[in-house]
mmCIF file of C-alpha atoms in Angstrom:
data_model
loop_
_atom_site.group_PDB
_atom_site.id
_atom_site.type_symbol
_atom_site.label_atom_id
_atom_site.label_comp_id
_atom_site.label_asym_id
_atom_site.label_seq_id
_atom_site.Cartn_x
_atom_site.Cartn_y
_atom_site.Cartn_z
ATOM 1 C CA UNK A 1 4.882 -45.175 -41.940
ATOM 2 C CA UNK A 2 7.681 -45.482 -39.271
ATOM 3 C CA UNK A 3 6.732 -43.960 -35.915
ATOM 4 C CA UNK A 4 9.274 -45.532 -33.471
ATOM 5 C CA UNK A 5 13.024 -45.916 -34.273
ATOM 6 C CA UNK A 6 13.774 -47.730 -30.930
ATOM 7 C CA UNK A 7 12.376 -48.609 -27.560
ATOM 8 C CA UNK A 8 14.426 -48.893 -24.208
ATOM 9 C CA UNK A 9 13.449 -49.768 -20.737
ATOM 10 C CA UNK A 10 13.923 -46.897 -18.298
ATOM 11 C CA UNK A 11 16.405 -47.166 -15.456
ATOM 12 C CA UNK A 12 17.497 -44.498 -12.903
ATOM 13 C CA UNK A 13 19.209 -42.561 -15.595
ATOM 14 C CA UNK A 14 17.244 -42.192 -18.866
ATOM 15 C CA UNK A 15 18.959 -42.293 -22.365
ATOM 16 C CA UNK A 16 18.972 -38.998 -24.199
ATOM 17 C CA UNK A 17 19.586 -37.725 -27.756
ATOM 18 C CA UNK A 18 21.565 -34.511 -28.845
ATOM 19 C CA UNK A 19 21.447 -31.864 -27.464
ATOM 20 C CA UNK A 20 20.168 -33.550 -24.224
ATOM 21 C CA UNK A 21 22.980 -35.202 -22.314
ATOM 22 C CA UNK A 22 21.244 -36.689 -19.151
ATOM 23 C CA UNK A 23 17.840 -37.279 -17.595
ATOM 24 C CA UNK A 24 17.303 -38.494 -14.081
ATOM 25 C CA UNK A 25 13.869 -39.356 -12.563
ATOM 26 C CA UNK A 26 13.684 -39.066 -8.818
ATOM 27 C CA UNK A 27 10.547 -40.251 -7.017
ATOM 28 C CA UNK A 28 11.254 -40.602 -3.327
ATOM 29 C CA UNK A 29 8.653 -41.169 -0.599
ATOM 30 C CA UNK A 30 10.448 -39.554 2.312
ATOM 31 C CA UNK A 31 9.049 -39.896 5.901
ATOM 32 C CA UNK A 32 8.362 -37.003 8.411
ATOM 33 C CA UNK A 33 11.165 -34.603 8.736
ATOM 34 C CA UNK A 34 13.133 -33.776 11.782
ATOM 35 C CA UNK A 35 14.317 -30.530 13.285
ATOM 36 C CA UNK A 36 17.372 -30.495 10.947
ATOM 37 C CA UNK A 37 15.046 -31.025 7.693
ATOM 38 C CA UNK A 38 16.296 -34.485 7.228
ATOM 39 C CA UNK A 39 14.438 -37.747 7.633
ATOM 40 C CA UNK A 40 13.055 -38.592 11.158
ATOM 41 C CA UNK A 41 13.794 -42.225 10.499
ATOM 42 C CA UNK A 42 17.212 -43.729 11.432
ATOM 43 C CA UNK A 43 19.963 -43.723 8.717
ATOM 44 C CA UNK A 44 21.616 -46.905 9.896
ATOM 45 C CA UNK A 45 22.520 -49.383 7.203
ATOM 46 C CA UNK A 46 22.636 -46.723 4.540
ATOM 47 C CA UNK A 47 25.783 -45.934 2.397
ATOM 48 C CA UNK A 48 25.739 -42.293 3.478
ATOM 49 C CA UNK A 49 27.508 -40.064 1.005
ATOM 50 C CA UNK A 50 26.350 -42.441 -1.842
ATOM 51 C CA UNK A 51 22.962 -43.808 -1.027
ATOM 52 C CA UNK A 52 21.427 -44.750 -4.423
ATOM 53 C CA UNK A 53 19.685 -47.972 -3.333
ATOM 54 C CA UNK A 54 16.814 -48.362 -5.770
ATOM 55 C CA UNK A 55 15.173 -51.036 -3.424
ATOM 56 C CA UNK A 56 14.481 -48.436 -0.797
ATOM 57 C CA UNK A 57 11.520 -46.205 -1.099
ATOM 58 C CA UNK A 58 13.807 -43.202 -0.594
ATOM 59 C CA UNK A 59 17.393 -42.287 -0.926
ATOM 60 C CA UNK A 60 19.884 -39.864 0.735
ATOM 61 C CA UNK A 61 21.798 -39.600 -2.454
ATOM 62 C CA UNK A 62 25.111 -37.806 -1.536
ATOM 63 C CA UNK A 63 23.417 -36.239 1.571
ATOM 64 C CA UNK A 64 24.554 -37.304 4.997
ATOM 65 C CA UNK A 65 21.911 -35.526 7.183
ATOM 66 C CA UNK A 66 19.560 -33.889 4.670
ATOM 67 C CA UNK A 67 18.850 -35.789 1.288
ATOM 68 C CA UNK A 68 20.149 -34.210 -1.762
ATOM 69 C CA UNK A 69 23.365 -33.386 -3.623
ATOM 70 C CA UNK A 70 25.789 -31.094 -1.535
ATOM 71 C CA UNK A 71 28.197 -28.702 -3.373
ATOM 72 C CA UNK A 72 29.696 -29.965 -6.649
ATOM 73 C CA UNK A 73 30.842 -28.040 -9.847
ATOM 74 C CA UNK A 74 29.663 -27.905 -13.320
ATOM 75 C CA UNK A 75 30.963 -26.520 -16.582
ATOM 76 C CA UNK A 76 29.784 -26.514 -20.230
ATOM 77 C CA UNK A 77 26.201 -27.344 -20.133
ATOM 78 C CA UNK A 78 22.908 -26.502 -18.386
ATOM 79 C CA UNK A 79 20.556 -28.081 -15.800
ATOM 80 C CA UNK A 80 16.857 -27.919 -16.003
ATOM 81 C CA UNK A 81 15.189 -29.273 -12.781
ATOM 82 C CA UNK A 82 11.464 -29.822 -12.812
ATOM 83 C CA UNK A 83 9.942 -30.440 -9.321
ATOM 84 C CA UNK A 84 6.521 -31.882 -9.493
ATOM 85 C CA UNK A 85 6.131 -32.742 -5.752
ATOM 86 C CA UNK A 86 8.256 -31.702 -2.789
ATOM 87 C CA UNK A 87 10.867 -28.982 -2.556
ATOM 88 C CA UNK A 88 14.492 -28.159 -3.540
ATOM 89 C CA UNK A 89 16.814 -25.781 -1.914
ATOM 90 C CA UNK A 90 19.388 -24.350 -4.211
ATOM 91 C CA UNK A 91 22.736 -22.539 -3.528
ATOM 92 C CA UNK A 92 25.552 -21.763 -5.798
ATOM 93 C CA UNK A 93 28.954 -20.042 -6.140
ATOM 94 C CA UNK A 94 27.499 -17.118 -7.829
ATOM 95 C CA UNK A 95 25.658 -16.175 -4.737
ATOM 96 C CA UNK A 96 22.240 -17.475 -6.069
ATOM 97 C CA UNK A 97 19.825 -19.295 -4.030
ATOM 98 C CA UNK A 98 16.254 -20.294 -3.854
ATOM 99 C CA UNK A 99 13.529 -22.650 -2.628
ATOM 100 C CA UNK A 100 11.251 -24.108 -5.286
ATOM 101 C CA UNK A 101 8.794 -27.109 -5.884
ATOM 102 C CA UNK A 102 5.342 -28.159 -6.485
ATOM 103 C CA UNK A 103 5.581 -27.709 -10.255
ATOM 104 C CA UNK A 104 8.383 -25.095 -10.395
ATOM 105 C CA UNK A 105 11.420 -25.317 -12.746
ATOM 106 C CA UNK A 106 14.844 -24.128 -12.198
ATOM 107 C CA UNK A 107 16.965 -23.387 -15.284
ATOM 108 C CA UNK A 108 20.814 -22.973 -14.585
ATOM 109 C CA UNK A 109 23.476 -22.279 -17.162
ATOM 110 C CA UNK A 110 26.764 -23.429 -15.825
ATOM 111 C CA UNK A 111 28.701 -22.089 -18.618
ATOM 112 C CA UNK A 112 32.206 -21.262 -17.695
ATOM 113 C CA UNK A 113 31.974 -22.810 -14.410
ATOM 114 C CA UNK A 114 29.781 -22.861 -11.258
ATOM 115 C CA UNK A 115 29.339 -24.757 -7.919
ATOM 116 C CA UNK A 116 25.986 -25.553 -6.704
ATOM 117 C CA UNK A 117 24.209 -27.505 -4.044
ATOM 118 C CA UNK A 118 20.733 -29.043 -4.412
ATOM 119 C CA UNK A 119 19.313 -30.344 -1.193
ATOM 120 C CA UNK A 120 15.776 -31.810 -0.607
ATOM 121 C CA UNK A 121 14.469 -30.328 2.759
ATOM 122 C CA UNK A 122 11.789 -32.405 4.549
ATOM 123 C CA UNK A 123 9.617 -29.530 5.570
ATOM 124 C CA UNK A 124 6.715 -31.712 6.942
ATOM 125 C CA UNK A 125 7.202 -32.849 10.424
ATOM 126 C CA UNK A 126 3.683 -34.306 10.750
ATOM 127 C CA UNK A 127 3.536 -36.601 7.570
ATOM 128 C CA UNK A 128 5.148 -37.696 4.556
ATOM 129 C CA UNK A 129 7.456 -35.784 2.337
ATOM 130 C CA UNK A 130 7.246 -37.178 -1.191
ATOM 131 C CA UNK A 131 9.703 -35.744 -3.656
ATOM 132 C CA UNK A 132 9.142 -36.241 -7.475
ATOM 133 C CA UNK A 133 11.406 -34.459 -9.835
ATOM 134 C CA UNK A 134 13.310 -34.652 -13.098
ATOM 135 C CA UNK A 135 16.931 -33.195 -13.856
ATOM 136 C CA UNK A 136 17.776 -32.682 -17.419
ATOM 137 C CA UNK A 137 21.150 -31.783 -18.750
ATOM 138 C CA UNK A 138 21.199 -29.654 -21.836
ATOM 139 C CA UNK A 139 24.292 -29.269 -23.775
ATOM 140 C CA UNK A 140 25.825 -25.910 -24.914
ATOM 141 C CA UNK A 141 27.507 -25.486 -28.334
ATOM 142 C CA UNK A 142 31.242 -24.914 -28.432
ATOM 143 C CA UNK A 143 30.856 -21.035 -28.860
ATOM 144 C CA UNK A 144 28.778 -20.897 -25.570
ATOM 145 C CA UNK A 145 30.765 -23.205 -23.283
ATOM 146 C CA UNK A 146 32.191 -20.323 -21.609
ATOM 147 C CA UNK A 147 29.428 -17.935 -21.375
ATOM 148 C CA UNK A 148 28.884 -16.413 -17.934
ATOM 149 C CA UNK A 149 26.826 -18.586 -15.558
ATOM 150 C CA UNK A 150 23.067 -17.790 -15.278
ATOM 151 C CA UNK A 151 20.226 -18.818 -13.055
ATOM 152 C CA UNK A 152 16.411 -18.386 -13.605
ATOM 153 C CA UNK A 153 13.425 -19.568 -11.594
ATOM 154 C CA UNK A 154 10.182 -20.573 -13.747
ATOM 155 C CA UNK A 155 7.470 -20.488 -11.182
ATOM 156 C CA UNK A 156 4.761 -23.019 -11.937
ATOM 157 C CA UNK A 157 2.089 -20.153 -11.879
ATOM 158 C CA UNK A 158 3.893 -18.605 -14.893
ATOM 159 C CA UNK A 159 4.430 -21.984 -16.832
ATOM 160 C CA UNK A 160 1.955 -22.312 -19.799
ATOM 161 C CA UNK A 161 -0.374 -25.205 -19.774
ATOM 162 C CA UNK A 162 -2.272 -26.375 -22.702
ATOM 163 C CA UNK A 163 -5.592 -28.102 -21.891
ATOM 164 C CA UNK A 164 -7.125 -30.532 -24.501
ATOM 165 C CA UNK A 165 -10.701 -31.046 -23.926
ATOM 166 C CA UNK A 166 -12.278 -34.431 -24.756
ATOM 167 C CA UNK A 167 -15.761 -35.387 -25.596
ATOM 168 C CA UNK A 168 -16.397 -37.106 -22.332
ATOM 169 C CA UNK A 169 -15.700 -34.028 -20.377
ATOM 170 C CA UNK A 170 -12.171 -34.801 -19.228
ATOM 171 C CA UNK A 171 -9.111 -32.618 -19.892
ATOM 172 C CA UNK A 172 -5.662 -33.687 -20.826
ATOM 173 C CA UNK A 173 -2.907 -31.186 -20.196
ATOM 174 C CA UNK A 174 0.452 -30.355 -21.815
ATOM 175 C CA UNK A 175 2.902 -28.430 -19.541
ATOM 176 C CA UNK A 176 5.089 -26.411 -21.881
ATOM 177 C CA UNK A 177 8.524 -25.930 -20.110
ATOM 178 C CA UNK A 178 10.554 -25.079 -23.210
ATOM 179 C CA UNK A 179 9.572 -24.601 -26.758
ATOM 180 C CA UNK A 180 5.907 -24.206 -28.368
ATOM 181 C CA UNK A 181 3.006 -26.505 -28.324
ATOM 182 C CA UNK A 182 0.076 -25.668 -30.432
ATOM 183 C CA UNK A 183 1.000 -22.137 -30.620
ATOM 184 C CA UNK A 184 1.563 -21.849 -26.796
ATOM 185 C CA UNK A 185 5.049 -20.708 -26.047
ATOM 186 C CA UNK A 186 7.239 -21.496 -22.957
ATOM 187 C CA UNK A 187 8.517 -18.955 -20.581
ATOM 188 C CA UNK A 188 12.065 -17.696 -21.856
ATOM 189 C CA UNK A 189 14.930 -19.767 -20.435
ATOM 190 C CA UNK A 190 18.339 -18.323 -19.568
ATOM 191 C CA UNK A 191 19.814 -15.900 -22.185
ATOM 192 C CA UNK A 192 22.659 -18.203 -23.575
ATOM 193 C CA UNK A 193 20.560 -21.448 -23.599
ATOM 194 C CA UNK A 194 20.381 -23.703 -26.640
ATOM 195 C CA UNK A 195 16.666 -23.479 -26.063
ATOM 196 C CA UNK A 196 16.588 -19.633 -26.422
ATOM 197 C CA UNK A 197 16.871 -19.679 -30.296
ATOM 198 C CA UNK A 198 13.452 -20.703 -31.673
ATOM 199 C CA UNK A 199 15.303 -22.092 -34.667
ATOM 200 C CA UNK A 200 16.618 -24.887 -32.474
ATOM 201 C CA UNK A 201 13.036 -26.126 -31.765
ATOM 202 C CA UNK A 202 13.915 -27.222 -28.363
ATOM 203 C CA UNK A 203 10.899 -28.469 -26.516
ATOM 204 C CA UNK A 204 10.431 -29.999 -23.088
ATOM 205 C CA UNK A 205 6.642 -30.961 -22.546
ATOM 206 C CA UNK A 206 5.099 -32.869 -19.657
ATOM 207 C CA UNK A 207 1.901 -34.597 -20.744
ATOM 208 C CA UNK A 208 -0.918 -35.974 -18.492
ATOM 209 C CA UNK A 209 -3.049 -37.915 -20.919
ATOM 210 C CA UNK A 210 -6.523 -39.155 -19.647
ATOM 211 C CA UNK A 211 -7.563 -42.762 -20.010
ATOM 212 C CA UNK A 212 -9.011 -43.608 -23.491
ATOM 213 C CA UNK A 213 -8.004 -40.300 -24.752
ATOM 214 C CA UNK A 214 -5.453 -39.009 -27.452
ATOM 215 C CA UNK A 215 -3.062 -36.109 -28.060
ATOM 216 C CA UNK A 216 -1.186 -35.550 -31.298
ATOM 217 C CA UNK A 217 2.451 -34.640 -31.462
ATOM 218 C CA UNK A 218 2.836 -32.481 -34.684
ATOM 219 C CA UNK A 219 5.300 -33.372 -37.414
ATOM 220 C CA UNK A 220 8.848 -32.099 -36.780
ATOM 221 C CA UNK A 221 11.641 -31.220 -38.899
ATOM 222 C CA UNK A 222 13.670 -33.784 -40.751
ATOM 223 C CA UNK A 223 16.727 -33.134 -38.609
ATOM 224 C CA UNK A 224 15.280 -32.942 -35.119
ATOM 225 C CA UNK A 225 15.550 -35.486 -32.410
ATOM 226 C CA UNK A 226 12.557 -36.485 -30.335
ATOM 227 C CA UNK A 227 12.364 -38.751 -27.298
ATOM 228 C CA UNK A 228 9.176 -39.851 -25.521
ATOM 229 C CA UNK A 229 9.543 -41.063 -21.817
ATOM 230 C CA UNK A 230 6.387 -43.001 -20.581
ATOM 231 C CA UNK A 231 6.928 -43.103 -16.816
ATOM 232 C CA UNK A 232 3.688 -43.594 -15.216
ATOM 233 C CA UNK A 233 0.439 -45.438 -16.502
ATOM 234 C CA UNK A 234 -0.303 -48.893 -18.162
ATOM 235 C CA UNK A 235 0.055 -48.827 -22.021
ATOM 236 C CA UNK A 236 0.498 -46.103 -24.582
ATOM 237 C CA UNK A 237 -0.456 -46.737 -28.214
ATOM 238 C CA UNK A 238 1.452 -44.631 -30.803
ATOM 239 C CA UNK A 239 -0.515 -43.709 -33.959
ATOM 240 C CA UNK A 240 -2.466 -47.074 -33.637
ATOM 241 C CA UNK A 241 0.643 -48.991 -34.570
ATOM 242 C CA UNK A 242 2.889 -49.432 -31.624
ATOM 243 C CA UNK A 243 2.106 -50.318 -27.917
ATOM 244 C CA UNK A 244 4.666 -48.825 -25.511
ATOM 245 C CA UNK A 245 4.811 -50.318 -22.101
ATOM 246 C CA UNK A 246 5.099 -48.112 -18.949
ATOM 247 C CA UNK A 247 8.646 -47.329 -17.881
ATOM 248 C CA UNK A 248 9.946 -47.265 -21.463
ATOM 249 C CA UNK A 249 11.530 -44.503 -23.714
ATOM 250 C CA UNK A 250 10.698 -44.393 -27.325
ATOM 251 C CA UNK A 251 13.049 -42.669 -29.896
ATOM 252 C CA UNK A 252 10.469 -41.203 -32.367
ATOM 253 C CA UNK A 253 10.813 -40.225 -36.023
ATOM 254 C CA UNK A 254 9.756 -36.774 -37.045
ATOM 255 C CA UNK A 255 6.263 -37.919 -38.121
ATOM 256 C CA UNK A 256 3.011 -36.652 -36.576
ATOM 257 C CA UNK A 257 2.314 -39.043 -33.773
ATOM 258 C CA UNK A 258 -0.972 -39.804 -31.946
ATOM 259 C CA UNK A 259 -0.562 -40.716 -28.358
ATOM 260 C CA UNK A 260 -3.512 -42.820 -26.930
ATOM 261 C CA UNK A 261 -3.703 -43.631 -23.277
ATOM 262 C CA UNK A 262 -5.214 -47.195 -23.010
ATOM 263 C CA UNK A 263 -6.753 -48.423 -19.648
ATOM 264 C CA UNK A 264 -5.246 -45.827 -17.313
ATOM 265 C CA UNK A 265 -4.043 -42.203 -17.507
ATOM 266 C CA UNK A 266 -0.659 -41.960 -18.995
ATOM 267 C CA UNK A 267 2.150 -39.527 -17.833
ATOM 268 C CA UNK A 268 4.894 -38.747 -20.468
ATOM 269 C CA UNK A 269 7.853 -36.526 -20.735
ATOM 270 C CA UNK A 270 8.844 -35.223 -24.273
ATOM 271 C CA UNK A 271 12.433 -33.960 -25.073
ATOM 272 C CA UNK A 272 12.963 -32.743 -28.583
ATOM 273 C CA UNK A 273 15.299 -30.368 -30.336
ATOM 274 C CA UNK A 274 17.519 -29.781 -33.376
ATOM 275 C CA UNK A 275 20.850 -31.284 -32.417
ATOM 276 C CA UNK A 276 24.098 -29.417 -31.848
ATOM 277 C CA UNK A 277 26.168 -31.958 -33.761
ATOM 278 C CA UNK A 278 29.454 -31.391 -32.185
ATOM 279 C CA UNK A 279 31.712 -33.820 -30.238
ATOM 280 C CA UNK A 280 30.798 -34.328 -26.645
ATOM 281 C CA UNK A 281 33.527 -35.387 -24.033
ATOM 282 C CA UNK A 282 31.981 -35.794 -20.669
ATOM 283 C CA UNK A 283 33.836 -36.632 -17.614
ATOM 284 C CA UNK A 284 32.024 -36.347 -14.204
ATOM 285 C CA UNK A 285 30.397 -32.965 -13.822
ATOM 286 C CA UNK A 286 32.225 -31.282 -16.839
ATOM 287 C CA UNK A 287 30.949 -31.528 -20.571
ATOM 288 C CA UNK A 288 33.209 -30.158 -23.180
ATOM 289 C CA UNK A 289 34.347 -30.868 -26.783
ATOM 290 C CA UNK A 290 37.667 -32.342 -26.210
ATOM 291 C CA UNK A 291 39.666 -34.215 -23.572
ATOM 292 C CA UNK A 292 42.258 -31.489 -23.142
ATOM 293 C CA UNK A 293 39.132 -29.038 -22.278
ATOM 294 C CA UNK A 294 38.195 -31.546 -19.620
ATOM 295 C CA UNK A 295 41.751 -31.433 -18.144
ATOM 296 C CA UNK A 296 41.676 -27.782 -18.339
ATOM 297 C CA UNK A 297 38.257 -27.638 -16.641
ATOM 298 C CA UNK A 298 39.602 -29.739 -13.701
ATOM 299 C CA UNK A 299 42.742 -27.549 -13.572
ATOM 300 C CA UNK A 300 40.523 -24.321 -13.482
ATOM 301 C CA UNK A 301 38.357 -25.800 -10.719
ATOM 302 C CA UNK A 302 41.255 -26.659 -8.622
ATOM 303 C CA UNK A 303 42.633 -23.124 -9.053
ATOM 304 C CA UNK A 304 39.586 -20.990 -8.822
ATOM 305 C CA UNK A 305 36.858 -23.174 -7.258
ATOM 306 C CA UNK A 306 34.756 -21.359 -9.812
ATOM 307 C CA UNK A 307 34.259 -18.406 -7.690
ATOM 308 C CA UNK A 308 34.692 -20.146 -4.252
ATOM 309 C CA UNK A 309 31.758 -21.358 -2.093
ATOM 310 C CA UNK A 310 30.287 -18.443 -0.166
ATOM 311 C CA UNK A 311 27.773 -20.554 2.003
ATOM 312 C CA UNK A 312 28.742 -21.790 5.577
ATOM 313 C CA UNK A 313 28.314 -25.571 4.743
ATOM 314 C CA UNK A 314 28.430 -27.798 1.718
ATOM 315 C CA UNK A 315 24.809 -29.065 2.231
ATOM 316 C CA UNK A 316 22.875 -25.731 3.054
ATOM 317 C CA UNK A 317 19.233 -25.353 3.320
ATOM 318 C CA UNK A 318 16.954 -22.363 4.091
ATOM 319 C CA UNK A 319 14.882 -22.122 7.325
ATOM 320 C CA UNK A 320 12.080 -24.377 7.424
ATOM 321 C CA UNK A 321 9.440 -21.568 7.423
ATOM 322 C CA UNK A 322 10.793 -19.889 4.327
ATOM 323 C CA UNK A 323 8.407 -19.927 1.427
ATOM 324 C CA UNK A 324 9.298 -20.448 -2.330
ATOM 325 C CA UNK A 325 11.604 -17.653 -3.597
ATOM 326 C CA UNK A 326 14.711 -16.926 -5.485
ATOM 327 C CA UNK A 327 17.782 -14.725 -4.621
ATOM 328 C CA UNK A 328 19.887 -13.658 -7.520
ATOM 329 C CA UNK A 329 23.663 -12.534 -7.288
ATOM 330 C CA UNK A 330 22.969 -8.914 -7.162
ATOM 331 C CA UNK A 331 20.837 -9.385 -4.160
ATOM 332 C CA UNK A 332 17.439 -8.937 -5.880
ATOM 333 C CA UNK A 333 14.708 -11.386 -4.984
ATOM 334 C CA UNK A 334 11.898 -13.269 -7.096
ATOM 335 C CA UNK A 335 8.809 -14.667 -5.726
ATOM 336 C CA UNK A 336 5.864 -16.571 -7.308
ATOM 337 C CA UNK A 337 3.424 -14.226 -8.749
ATOM 338 C CA UNK A 338 0.872 -14.713 -5.976
ATOM 339 C CA UNK A 339 3.312 -13.518 -3.383
ATOM 340 C CA UNK A 340 4.290 -9.909 -2.664
ATOM 341 C CA UNK A 341 7.876 -9.146 -1.903
#
């Protein structure tokens, strides 16, 4: 019985399958922060504005003072940003903003067009500022390419976690960011997401599998795509047949698959879904169905700036003392469930 269709080593950007367009894994060991929420260490020698040197323990990315991604546009798809460690400050042209991290997830539907900035404030001035996140791009079908933009914060306190108890007393865990795992359903994403319709069987799962233990991925549909990313650990054995080294992706078949961590704990990301099965034309920050639609997106952006940029700077951050929160376009605010407004 075939379990793996292919294996691929992981680089900075991870290969994906329809309807997923892109997956980036950021793991940066930032130093102490300064008064501007940037790194206290000198930035000399870095290619500021495009600092992606994988040999360095941390990157500035497109930031020049604060790490991150200053204002840039999107159209035609969604971003799902999972922050395991550290914090991200979000601002966009719809007037939405937020600070999230330490397990929170931000789900943003760019739809007809949106500008946003994603900055990584270094809030700790007395020690390191580790940042660990995934950003996933999820496509929209043609009928939804021009839906109104939408933004939703999924606080980690609300995100379901399935604990798998083992005979030796340890627990493995599956964090259900999208979809359904063993009857545990995720928090609803944005209204027009491909993941909203349960018939699409879209799943985003983070698995922490204890050494020597197993978890079973149930059999999927004949038409779904399932990708497994093994990003931390040693070796992962799949259904007793295939050994996957760390920092590798496996394209799985739809068969039920047993994951076994061998000598050390294994950390895995699963992306699965029914495909959209439409043409994909991507150029820069826009994902459409035809080249003409890409040209139209650039023309629209030059004309409208997708609602203009309402913030004072291209790389905004919130005040250092601000806790996790979300501000929506109508002025309402959202806080983690343990915090009162």
